Amino acid sequence: MKNIELLQNCKLCPRNCGVDRRIEKGYCRSGIPIGINSWNRHFGEEPVFSGWKGSGTIFLINCNLCCVFCQNFDISQLGNGSEISPEELAEIMMKLQLEGVHNINLVTPTHFSVQIKTAIEFARDKGLKLPVIWNSNAYEKTETLEMFRGLVDIYLPDLKYADNESAEVYSDAENYPSISRRAILEMQDQVGKLVLDEKGIATRGLLIRLLVMPGLVKEVLQNLIWIRQNLGRDTYINLMSQYHPTFQASDYPAINRRITSEEYSTVKAQALELGFSNVIFQG
């Protein structure tokens, strides 16, 4: 496997654990094998990705964030799944291509960057033609993302916080705002604006997800302003309304509820006022 030395003093993500993943595990609780929960033809993504054939979604286990409200905590925090090699991951990509999906969608891939790079290269050599989606939490180092220039076609990051305190309390990542913004700028530099084919399916580019959370509307607004100023009003955005308290959210009263219609309406109005032309609204 190429670049395995990067796992022997692992600093792939902003945690910079420095562990030798051959013999121990760092913050992400992951070693050398790729942890995978499931893979399938998925219709729950944005329409530009799911289309009518589905997105070839591969759910990887563990995470370099510890979000107390994680909607997929059984995968990201409890690590439910099995271990495979890069060659086996490449075979899964090829099987999904044979099933006729629109793309290969890697969910929470950051902590397996070295292994996934090898898997994509194997799959390309075997004839993988589909766009590859990097579906991440945006808590990433630009140096690691640079490994995927020319290999990843679509970046699909969450942009969670604009405030250091919120990031620390809810995801144990005080520096998340600055780190994620630099990462997203790198993503845009690599793949540019989202490009759709004649049938409305994404083939390349960037789409940013903004999860509207209870009490954190101001941070979503701040991130919208940042996107407008740094990426442009034609940036594709999904303003997500599906937050619900789960995992450890009950321990945090401020987020132990669903969002109100007023909270979502405020964010929606701000996006329109800022002139965004490619926004997916969910309420």
PDB file of C-alpha atoms in Angstrom:
ATOM      1  CA  MET A   1       0.000   0.000   0.000  1.00  0.00           C
ATOM      2  CA  LYS A   2       1.419   3.379  -1.029  1.00  0.00           C
ATOM      3  CA  ASN A   3       2.117   6.027   1.628  1.00  0.00           C
ATOM      4  CA  ILE A   4       1.783   3.524   4.481  1.00  0.00           C
ATOM      5  CA  GLU A   5       4.502   5.487   6.280  1.00  0.00           C
ATOM      6  CA  LEU A   6       1.855   8.185   6.845  1.00  0.00           C
ATOM      7  CA  LEU A   7       0.047   5.713   9.100  1.00  0.00           C
ATOM      8  CA  GLN A   8       3.156   4.954  11.126  1.00  0.00           C
ATOM      9  CA  ASN A   9       3.129   8.493  12.548  1.00  0.00           C
ATOM     10  CA  CYS A  10      -0.446   9.367  11.775  1.00  0.00           C
ATOM     11  CA  LYS A  11      -1.155  13.046  11.278  1.00  0.00           C
ATOM     12  CA  LEU A  12      -3.697  12.657   8.493  1.00  0.00           C
ATOM     13  CA  CYS A  13      -6.308  14.794  10.237  1.00  0.00           C
ATOM     14  CA  PRO A  14      -6.143  17.894  12.443  1.00  0.00           C
ATOM     15  CA  ARG A  15      -5.939  15.739  15.585  1.00  0.00           C
ATOM     16  CA  ASN A  16      -2.276  15.048  14.745  1.00  0.00           C
ATOM     17  CA  CYS A  17      -2.229  12.025  17.064  1.00  0.00           C
ATOM     18  CA  GLY A  18       1.129  10.815  15.773  1.00  0.00           C
ATOM     19  CA  VAL A  19       0.372   7.185  16.613  1.00  0.00           C
ATOM     20  CA  ASP A  20       1.708   4.167  14.756  1.00  0.00           C
ATOM     21  CA  ARG A  21      -1.543   2.697  13.521  1.00  0.00           C
ATOM     22  CA  ARG A  22       0.075  -0.699  12.967  1.00  0.00           C
ATOM     23  CA  ILE A  23       0.167  -1.171  16.731  1.00  0.00           C
ATOM     24  CA  GLU A  24      -2.147   1.411  18.321  1.00  0.00           C
ATOM     25  CA  LYS A  25      -5.129   3.617  17.563  1.00  0.00           C
ATOM     26  CA  GLY A  26      -5.525   7.346  17.907  1.00  0.00           C
ATOM     27  CA  TYR A  27      -8.549   9.581  18.308  1.00  0.00           C
ATOM     28  CA  CYS A  28     -10.416   7.942  15.403  1.00  0.00           C
ATOM     29  CA  ARG A  29     -10.059   4.475  16.967  1.00  0.00           C
ATOM     30  CA  SER A  30      -8.886   3.047  13.626  1.00  0.00           C
ATOM     31  CA  GLY A  31      -5.897   0.952  12.646  1.00  0.00           C
ATOM     32  CA  ILE A  32      -4.576  -0.139   9.253  1.00  0.00           C
ATOM     33  CA  PRO A  33      -7.575  -2.132   7.913  1.00  0.00           C
ATOM     34  CA  ILE A  34     -10.465  -0.127   6.499  1.00  0.00           C
ATOM     35  CA  GLY A  35     -13.512  -0.219   8.746  1.00  0.00           C
ATOM     36  CA  ILE A  36     -16.763  -0.558   6.835  1.00  0.00           C
ATOM     37  CA  ASN A  37     -20.351  -0.771   8.052  1.00  0.00           C
ATOM     38  CA  SER A  38     -22.275  -1.314   4.812  1.00  0.00           C
ATOM     39  CA  TRP A  39     -22.481  -0.505   1.138  1.00  0.00           C
ATOM     40  CA  ASN A  40     -25.557  -0.167  -1.013  1.00  0.00           C
ATOM     41  CA  ARG A  41     -27.506   1.669  -3.667  1.00  0.00           C
ATOM     42  CA  HIS A  42     -28.678   4.686  -1.642  1.00  0.00           C
ATOM     43  CA  PHE A  43     -31.593   6.983  -2.501  1.00  0.00           C
ATOM     44  CA  GLY A  44     -31.427   9.234   0.556  1.00  0.00           C
ATOM     45  CA  GLU A  45     -28.807  11.670  -0.694  1.00  0.00           C
ATOM     46  CA  GLU A  46     -29.451  14.927  -2.546  1.00  0.00           C
ATOM     47  CA  PRO A  47     -31.325  14.347  -5.836  1.00  0.00           C
ATOM     48  CA  VAL A  48     -28.255  15.411  -7.826  1.00  0.00           C
ATOM     49  CA  PHE A  49     -26.437  12.401  -6.342  1.00  0.00           C
ATOM     50  CA  SER A  50     -29.166   9.794  -5.853  1.00  0.00           C
ATOM     51  CA  GLY A  51     -30.993  10.440  -9.109  1.00  0.00           C
ATOM     52  CA  TRP A  52     -33.051   7.453 -10.237  1.00  0.00           C
ATOM     53  CA  LYS A  53     -30.275   4.830 -10.052  1.00  0.00           C
ATOM     54  CA  GLY A  54     -29.075   5.604  -6.534  1.00  0.00           C
ATOM     55  CA  SER A  55     -25.746   6.662  -5.107  1.00  0.00           C
ATOM     56  CA  GLY A  56     -23.233   3.871  -4.524  1.00  0.00           C
ATOM     57  CA  THR A  57     -22.794   4.643  -0.855  1.00  0.00           C
ATOM     58  CA  ILE A  58     -20.079   3.080   1.299  1.00  0.00           C
ATOM     59  CA  PHE A  59     -20.421   3.766   5.029  1.00  0.00           C
ATOM     60  CA  LEU A  60     -17.044   3.743   6.789  1.00  0.00           C
ATOM     61  CA  ILE A  61     -16.867   3.286  10.550  1.00  0.00           C
ATOM     62  CA  ASN A  62     -15.401   5.598  13.208  1.00  0.00           C
ATOM     63  CA  CYS A  63     -14.713   9.318  12.893  1.00  0.00           C
ATOM     64  CA  ASN A  64     -12.216  12.027  13.787  1.00  0.00           C
ATOM     65  CA  LEU A  65     -14.998  14.090  15.405  1.00  0.00           C
ATOM     66  CA  CYS A  66     -17.047  13.169  18.438  1.00  0.00           C
ATOM     67  CA  CYS A  67     -20.383  14.885  17.798  1.00  0.00           C
ATOM     68  CA  VAL A  68     -22.668  14.393  20.777  1.00  0.00           C
ATOM     69  CA  PHE A  69     -25.700  14.539  18.466  1.00  0.00           C
ATOM     70  CA  CYS A  70     -24.418  12.248  15.700  1.00  0.00           C
ATOM     71  CA  GLN A  71     -27.298  10.838  13.687  1.00  0.00           C
ATOM     72  CA  ASN A  72     -25.184   7.810  12.700  1.00  0.00           C
ATOM     73  CA  PHE A  73     -23.528   7.251  16.076  1.00  0.00           C
ATOM     74  CA  ASP A  74     -23.733   3.456  15.823  1.00  0.00           C
ATOM     75  CA  ILE A  75     -21.343   3.692  12.876  1.00  0.00           C
ATOM     76  CA  SER A  76     -19.234   6.744  13.691  1.00  0.00           C
ATOM     77  CA  GLN A  77     -18.920   6.406  17.475  1.00  0.00           C
ATOM     78  CA  LEU A  78     -19.689   2.780  18.304  1.00  0.00           C
ATOM     79  CA  GLY A  79     -17.757   1.495  15.295  1.00  0.00           C
ATOM     80  CA  ASN A  80     -20.174  -1.219  14.248  1.00  0.00           C
ATOM     81  CA  GLY A  81     -18.801  -2.954  11.184  1.00  0.00           C
ATOM     82  CA  SER A  82     -16.038  -5.131   9.792  1.00  0.00           C
ATOM     83  CA  GLU A  83     -12.543  -4.707   8.428  1.00  0.00           C
ATOM     84  CA  ILE A  84     -11.471  -4.957   4.790  1.00  0.00           C
ATOM     85  CA  SER A  85      -8.403  -4.249   2.662  1.00  0.00           C
ATOM     86  CA  PRO A  86      -7.996  -1.570  -0.033  1.00  0.00           C
ATOM     87  CA  GLU A  87      -8.280  -4.319  -2.654  1.00  0.00           C
ATOM     88  CA  GLU A  88     -11.608  -5.418  -1.188  1.00  0.00           C
ATOM     89  CA  LEU A  89     -12.856  -1.825  -1.118  1.00  0.00           C
ATOM     90  CA  ALA A  90     -11.924  -1.484  -4.787  1.00  0.00           C
ATOM     91  CA  GLU A  91     -13.957  -4.619  -5.535  1.00  0.00           C
ATOM     92  CA  ILE A  92     -16.959  -3.107  -3.753  1.00  0.00           C
ATOM     93  CA  MET A  93     -16.646  -0.008  -5.935  1.00  0.00           C
ATOM     94  CA  MET A  94     -16.611  -2.181  -9.044  1.00  0.00           C
ATOM     95  CA  LYS A  95     -19.672  -4.145  -7.866  1.00  0.00           C
ATOM     96  CA  LEU A  96     -21.563  -0.908  -7.298  1.00  0.00           C
ATOM     97  CA  GLN A  97     -20.620   0.261 -10.784  1.00  0.00           C
ATOM     98  CA  LEU A  98     -22.009  -2.982 -12.197  1.00  0.00           C
ATOM     99  CA  GLU A  99     -25.259  -2.321 -10.316  1.00  0.00           C
ATOM    100  CA  GLY A 100     -25.613   0.876 -12.325  1.00  0.00           C
ATOM    101  CA  VAL A 101     -25.312   3.553  -9.623  1.00  0.00           C
ATOM    102  CA  HIS A 102     -24.534   7.166 -10.510  1.00  0.00           C
ATOM    103  CA  ASN A 103     -21.426   7.514  -8.343  1.00  0.00           C
ATOM    104  CA  ILE A 104     -19.250   6.056  -5.585  1.00  0.00           C
ATOM    105  CA  ASN A 105     -20.054   7.831  -2.317  1.00  0.00           C
ATOM    106  CA  LEU A 106     -17.495   7.466   0.503  1.00  0.00           C
ATOM    107  CA  VAL A 107     -19.095   8.484   3.811  1.00  0.00           C
ATOM    108  CA  THR A 108     -16.765   9.687   6.622  1.00  0.00           C
ATOM    109  CA  PRO A 109     -13.550   8.719   4.815  1.00  0.00           C
ATOM    110  CA  THR A 110     -10.942  11.089   6.270  1.00  0.00           C
ATOM    111  CA  HIS A 111      -9.266   8.787   8.803  1.00  0.00           C
ATOM    112  CA  PHE A 112      -8.807   6.107   6.111  1.00  0.00           C
ATOM    113  CA  SER A 113      -7.332   8.510   3.547  1.00  0.00           C
ATOM    114  CA  VAL A 114      -4.194   6.509   2.758  1.00  0.00           C
ATOM    115  CA  GLN A 115      -6.093   3.238   2.357  1.00  0.00           C
ATOM    116  CA  ILE A 116      -8.861   4.837   0.298  1.00  0.00           C
ATOM    117  CA  LYS A 117      -6.394   6.499  -2.057  1.00  0.00           C
ATOM    118  CA  THR A 118      -4.955   3.061  -2.773  1.00  0.00           C
ATOM    119  CA  ALA A 119      -8.445   1.592  -3.238  1.00  0.00           C
ATOM    120  CA  ILE A 120      -9.489   4.290  -5.716  1.00  0.00           C
ATOM    121  CA  GLU A 121      -6.301   3.746  -7.703  1.00  0.00           C
ATOM    122  CA  PHE A 122      -6.953  -0.021  -7.768  1.00  0.00           C
ATOM    123  CA  ALA A 123     -10.534   0.584  -8.908  1.00  0.00           C
ATOM    124  CA  ARG A 124      -9.525   3.023 -11.626  1.00  0.00           C
ATOM    125  CA  ASP A 125      -7.039   0.455 -12.930  1.00  0.00           C
ATOM    126  CA  LYS A 126      -9.871  -2.092 -13.014  1.00  0.00           C
ATOM    127  CA  GLY A 127     -12.096   0.225 -15.027  1.00  0.00           C
ATOM    128  CA  LEU A 128     -13.976   2.394 -12.544  1.00  0.00           C
ATOM    129  CA  LYS A 129     -15.544   5.235 -14.540  1.00  0.00           C
ATOM    130  CA  LEU A 130     -17.966   6.694 -12.002  1.00  0.00           C
ATOM    131  CA  PRO A 131     -17.460   9.994 -10.170  1.00  0.00           C
ATOM    132  CA  VAL A 132     -16.109   9.512  -6.641  1.00  0.00           C
ATOM    133  CA  ILE A 133     -17.734  11.536  -3.841  1.00  0.00           C
ATOM    134  CA  TRP A 134     -15.796  12.502  -0.696  1.00  0.00           C
ATOM    135  CA  ASN A 135     -18.638  12.821   1.843  1.00  0.00           C
ATOM    136  CA  SER A 136     -17.012  14.244   4.966  1.00  0.00           C
ATOM    137  CA  ASN A 137     -17.309  16.340   8.120  1.00  0.00           C
ATOM    138  CA  ALA A 138     -14.831  18.914   6.703  1.00  0.00           C
ATOM    139  CA  TYR A 139     -12.491  18.492   9.696  1.00  0.00           C
ATOM    140  CA  GLU A 140      -9.575  17.840   7.393  1.00  0.00           C
ATOM    141  CA  LYS A 141      -6.055  18.952   6.618  1.00  0.00           C
ATOM    142  CA  THR A 142      -5.442  20.493   3.208  1.00  0.00           C
ATOM    143  CA  GLU A 143      -2.283  18.388   2.872  1.00  0.00           C
ATOM    144  CA  THR A 144      -4.347  15.215   3.145  1.00  0.00           C
ATOM    145  CA  LEU A 145      -6.989  16.465   0.725  1.00  0.00           C
ATOM    146  CA  GLU A 146      -4.233  17.242  -1.778  1.00  0.00           C
ATOM    147  CA  MET A 147      -3.634  13.478  -2.027  1.00  0.00           C
ATOM    148  CA  PHE A 148      -6.982  13.202  -3.801  1.00  0.00           C
ATOM    149  CA  ARG A 149      -6.511  15.838  -6.467  1.00  0.00           C
ATOM    150  CA  GLY A 150      -7.494  14.080  -9.676  1.00  0.00           C
ATOM    151  CA  LEU A 151      -8.958  11.075  -7.811  1.00  0.00           C
ATOM    152  CA  VAL A 152     -12.011  12.612  -6.117  1.00  0.00           C
ATOM    153  CA  ASP A 153     -14.541  14.224  -8.425  1.00  0.00           C
ATOM    154  CA  ILE A 154     -17.107  15.582  -5.973  1.00  0.00           C
ATOM    155  CA  TYR A 155     -16.672  16.974  -2.481  1.00  0.00           C
ATOM    156  CA  LEU A 156     -19.693  16.853  -0.169  1.00  0.00           C
ATOM    157  CA  PRO A 157     -18.651  18.418   3.172  1.00  0.00           C
ATOM    158  CA  ASP A 158     -20.731  19.311   6.201  1.00  0.00           C
ATOM    159  CA  LEU A 159     -19.992  22.794   7.516  1.00  0.00           C
ATOM    160  CA  LYS A 160     -21.074  22.444  11.121  1.00  0.00           C
ATOM    161  CA  TYR A 161     -19.991  25.463  13.152  1.00  0.00           C
ATOM    162  CA  ALA A 162     -18.830  29.064  12.922  1.00  0.00           C
ATOM    163  CA  ASP A 163     -18.053  29.402  16.631  1.00  0.00           C
ATOM    164  CA  ASN A 164     -15.131  27.751  18.420  1.00  0.00           C
ATOM    165  CA  GLU A 165     -17.065  27.245  21.636  1.00  0.00           C
ATOM    166  CA  SER A 166     -19.895  25.342  19.977  1.00  0.00           C
ATOM    167  CA  ALA A 167     -17.398  23.201  18.106  1.00  0.00           C
ATOM    168  CA  GLU A 168     -15.616  22.344  21.337  1.00  0.00           C
ATOM    169  CA  VAL A 169     -18.760  21.585  23.341  1.00  0.00           C
ATOM    170  CA  TYR A 170     -20.603  19.528  20.736  1.00  0.00           C
ATOM    171  CA  SER A 171     -17.794  17.944  18.694  1.00  0.00           C
ATOM    172  CA  ASP A 172     -14.599  18.183  20.809  1.00  0.00           C
ATOM    173  CA  ALA A 173     -12.954  20.285  18.091  1.00  0.00           C
ATOM    174  CA  GLU A 174     -12.398  23.880  19.161  1.00  0.00           C
ATOM    175  CA  ASN A 175     -10.515  24.754  15.967  1.00  0.00           C
ATOM    176  CA  TYR A 176     -13.210  23.321  13.685  1.00  0.00           C
ATOM    177  CA  PRO A 177     -14.357  26.630  12.115  1.00  0.00           C
ATOM    178  CA  SER A 178     -10.950  27.659  10.765  1.00  0.00           C
ATOM    179  CA  ILE A 179      -9.921  24.109   9.836  1.00  0.00           C
ATOM    180  CA  SER A 180     -13.139  23.336   7.960  1.00  0.00           C
ATOM    181  CA  ARG A 181     -13.119  26.599   6.033  1.00  0.00           C
ATOM    182  CA  ARG A 182      -9.560  26.022   4.819  1.00  0.00           C
ATOM    183  CA  ALA A 183     -10.528  22.475   3.839  1.00  0.00           C
ATOM    184  CA  ILE A 184     -13.532  23.650   1.845  1.00  0.00           C
ATOM    185  CA  LEU A 185     -11.435  26.225   0.003  1.00  0.00           C
ATOM    186  CA  GLU A 186      -9.066  23.397  -0.967  1.00  0.00           C
ATOM    187  CA  MET A 187     -12.009  21.282  -2.129  1.00  0.00           C
ATOM    188  CA  GLN A 188     -13.295  24.074  -4.348  1.00  0.00           C
ATOM    189  CA  ASP A 189      -9.803  24.634  -5.740  1.00  0.00           C
ATOM    190  CA  GLN A 190      -9.622  20.974  -6.754  1.00  0.00           C
ATOM    191  CA  VAL A 191     -13.035  20.426  -8.309  1.00  0.00           C
ATOM    192  CA  GLY A 192     -14.692  23.818  -8.785  1.00  0.00           C
ATOM    193  CA  LYS A 193     -18.412  24.521  -8.833  1.00  0.00           C
ATOM    194  CA  LEU A 194     -20.867  21.642  -9.010  1.00  0.00           C
ATOM    195  CA  VAL A 195     -21.451  20.489 -12.581  1.00  0.00           C
ATOM    196  CA  LEU A 196     -24.607  18.603 -13.610  1.00  0.00           C
ATOM    197  CA  ASP A 197     -25.086  16.515 -16.734  1.00  0.00           C
ATOM    198  CA  GLU A 198     -28.027  16.853 -19.095  1.00  0.00           C
ATOM    199  CA  LYS A 199     -30.164  14.717 -16.778  1.00  0.00           C
ATOM    200  CA  GLY A 200     -29.394  16.734 -13.649  1.00  0.00           C
ATOM    201  CA  ILE A 201     -26.872  14.334 -12.078  1.00  0.00           C
ATOM    202  CA  ALA A 202     -23.700  15.763 -10.563  1.00  0.00           C
ATOM    203  CA  THR A 203     -20.476  14.774 -12.292  1.00  0.00           C
ATOM    204  CA  ARG A 204     -17.959  17.070 -10.588  1.00  0.00           C
ATOM    205  CA  GLY A 205     -17.699  19.874  -8.071  1.00  0.00           C
ATOM    206  CA  LEU A 206     -18.618  20.986  -4.562  1.00  0.00           C
ATOM    207  CA  LEU A 207     -21.860  20.894  -2.577  1.00  0.00           C
ATOM    208  CA  ILE A 208     -21.882  22.082   1.049  1.00  0.00           C
ATOM    209  CA  ARG A 209     -24.303  20.753   3.664  1.00  0.00           C
ATOM    210  CA  LEU A 210     -25.420  23.048   6.470  1.00  0.00           C
ATOM    211  CA  LEU A 211     -27.342  21.299   9.245  1.00  0.00           C
ATOM    212  CA  VAL A 212     -29.662  23.721  11.009  1.00  0.00           C
ATOM    213  CA  MET A 213     -29.420  22.968  14.739  1.00  0.00           C
ATOM    214  CA  PRO A 214     -31.519  24.275  17.620  1.00  0.00           C
ATOM    215  CA  GLY A 215     -30.110  27.494  19.029  1.00  0.00           C
ATOM    216  CA  LEU A 216     -27.305  27.658  16.456  1.00  0.00           C
ATOM    217  CA  VAL A 217     -29.088  29.554  13.689  1.00  0.00           C
ATOM    218  CA  LYS A 218     -26.652  32.457  14.039  1.00  0.00           C
ATOM    219  CA  GLU A 219     -23.767  30.142  13.151  1.00  0.00           C
ATOM    220  CA  VAL A 220     -25.508  28.885  10.026  1.00  0.00           C
ATOM    221  CA  LEU A 221     -26.037  32.508   8.996  1.00  0.00           C
ATOM    222  CA  GLN A 222     -22.349  33.263   9.605  1.00  0.00           C
ATOM    223  CA  ASN A 223     -21.357  30.307   7.455  1.00  0.00           C
ATOM    224  CA  LEU A 224     -23.719  31.409   4.694  1.00  0.00           C
ATOM    225  CA  ILE A 225     -22.063  34.818   4.684  1.00  0.00           C
ATOM    226  CA  TRP A 226     -18.619  33.207   4.583  1.00  0.00           C
ATOM    227  CA  ILE A 227     -19.633  30.996   1.650  1.00  0.00           C
ATOM    228  CA  ARG A 228     -21.073  33.995  -0.208  1.00  0.00           C
ATOM    229  CA  GLN A 229     -17.892  36.026   0.298  1.00  0.00           C
ATOM    230  CA  ASN A 230     -15.347  33.271  -0.380  1.00  0.00           C
ATOM    231  CA  LEU A 231     -16.988  30.800  -2.756  1.00  0.00           C
ATOM    232  CA  GLY A 232     -19.745  32.756  -4.456  1.00  0.00           C
ATOM    233  CA  ARG A 233     -23.523  32.832  -4.493  1.00  0.00           C
ATOM    234  CA  ASP A 234     -23.678  30.103  -7.162  1.00  0.00           C
ATOM    235  CA  THR A 235     -22.241  27.567  -4.687  1.00  0.00           C
ATOM    236  CA  TYR A 236     -24.528  24.560  -4.235  1.00  0.00           C
ATOM    237  CA  ILE A 237     -25.854  24.289  -0.676  1.00  0.00           C
ATOM    238  CA  ASN A 238     -28.194  21.928   1.139  1.00  0.00           C
ATOM    239  CA  LEU A 239     -29.891  23.594   4.115  1.00  0.00           C
ATOM    240  CA  MET A 240     -30.829  20.532   6.135  1.00  0.00           C
ATOM    241  CA  SER A 241     -33.752  20.520   8.550  1.00  0.00           C
ATOM    242  CA  GLN A 242     -33.699  16.912   9.739  1.00  0.00           C
ATOM    243  CA  TYR A 243     -31.828  17.415  13.026  1.00  0.00           C
ATOM    244  CA  HIS A 244     -33.252  15.393  15.880  1.00  0.00           C
ATOM    245  CA  PRO A 245     -31.706  14.786  19.308  1.00  0.00           C
ATOM    246  CA  THR A 246     -29.987  11.434  19.490  1.00  0.00           C
ATOM    247  CA  PHE A 247     -26.871   9.767  20.934  1.00  0.00           C
ATOM    248  CA  GLN A 248     -25.792  12.031  23.831  1.00  0.00           C
ATOM    249  CA  ALA A 249     -27.856  15.101  22.923  1.00  0.00           C
ATOM    250  CA  SER A 250     -30.104  14.586  25.956  1.00  0.00           C
ATOM    251  CA  ASP A 251     -27.152  15.658  28.125  1.00  0.00           C
ATOM    252  CA  TYR A 252     -27.120  19.067  26.418  1.00  0.00           C
ATOM    253  CA  PRO A 253     -30.429  20.876  27.021  1.00  0.00           C
ATOM    254  CA  ALA A 254     -29.825  23.540  24.373  1.00  0.00           C
ATOM    255  CA  ILE A 255     -29.840  20.969  21.564  1.00  0.00           C
ATOM    256  CA  ASN A 256     -32.166  18.403  23.107  1.00  0.00           C
ATOM    257  CA  ARG A 257     -35.041  19.301  20.784  1.00  0.00           C
ATOM    258  CA  ARG A 258     -35.895  19.566  17.116  1.00  0.00           C
ATOM    259  CA  ILE A 259     -35.541  22.886  15.331  1.00  0.00           C
ATOM    260  CA  THR A 260     -38.564  25.153  15.073  1.00  0.00           C
ATOM    261  CA  SER A 261     -40.178  26.275  11.827  1.00  0.00           C
ATOM    262  CA  GLU A 262     -39.113  29.823  12.720  1.00  0.00           C
ATOM    263  CA  GLU A 263     -35.462  28.777  12.982  1.00  0.00           C
ATOM    264  CA  TYR A 264     -35.493  27.150   9.579  1.00  0.00           C
ATOM    265  CA  SER A 265     -37.451  30.025   8.028  1.00  0.00           C
ATOM    266  CA  THR A 266     -34.821  32.473   9.304  1.00  0.00           C
ATOM    267  CA  VAL A 267     -32.011  30.539   7.635  1.00  0.00           C
ATOM    268  CA  LYS A 268     -33.987  30.126   4.426  1.00  0.00           C
ATOM    269  CA  ALA A 269     -34.724  33.851   4.246  1.00  0.00           C
ATOM    270  CA  GLN A 270     -31.059  34.693   4.797  1.00  0.00           C
ATOM    271  CA  ALA A 271     -29.947  32.372   1.992  1.00  0.00           C
ATOM    272  CA  LEU A 272     -32.400  34.035  -0.362  1.00  0.00           C
ATOM    273  CA  GLU A 273     -31.382  37.526   0.775  1.00  0.00           C
ATOM    274  CA  LEU A 274     -27.735  36.700   0.118  1.00  0.00           C
ATOM    275  CA  GLY A 275     -28.669  35.763  -3.440  1.00  0.00           C
ATOM    276  CA  PHE A 276     -27.765  32.070  -3.423  1.00  0.00           C
ATOM    277  CA  SER A 277     -29.066  30.510  -6.626  1.00  0.00           C
ATOM    278  CA  ASN A 278     -28.435  26.793  -5.987  1.00  0.00           C
ATOM    279  CA  VAL A 279     -29.939  25.939  -2.608  1.00  0.00           C
ATOM    280  CA  ILE A 280     -31.810  22.798  -1.625  1.00  0.00           C
ATOM    281  CA  PHE A 281     -34.469  23.725   0.940  1.00  0.00           C
ATOM    282  CA  GLN A 282     -35.997  21.041   3.126  1.00  0.00           C
ATOM    283  CA  GLY A 283     -38.740  23.028   4.797  1.00  0.00           C
TER     284      GLY A 283
END
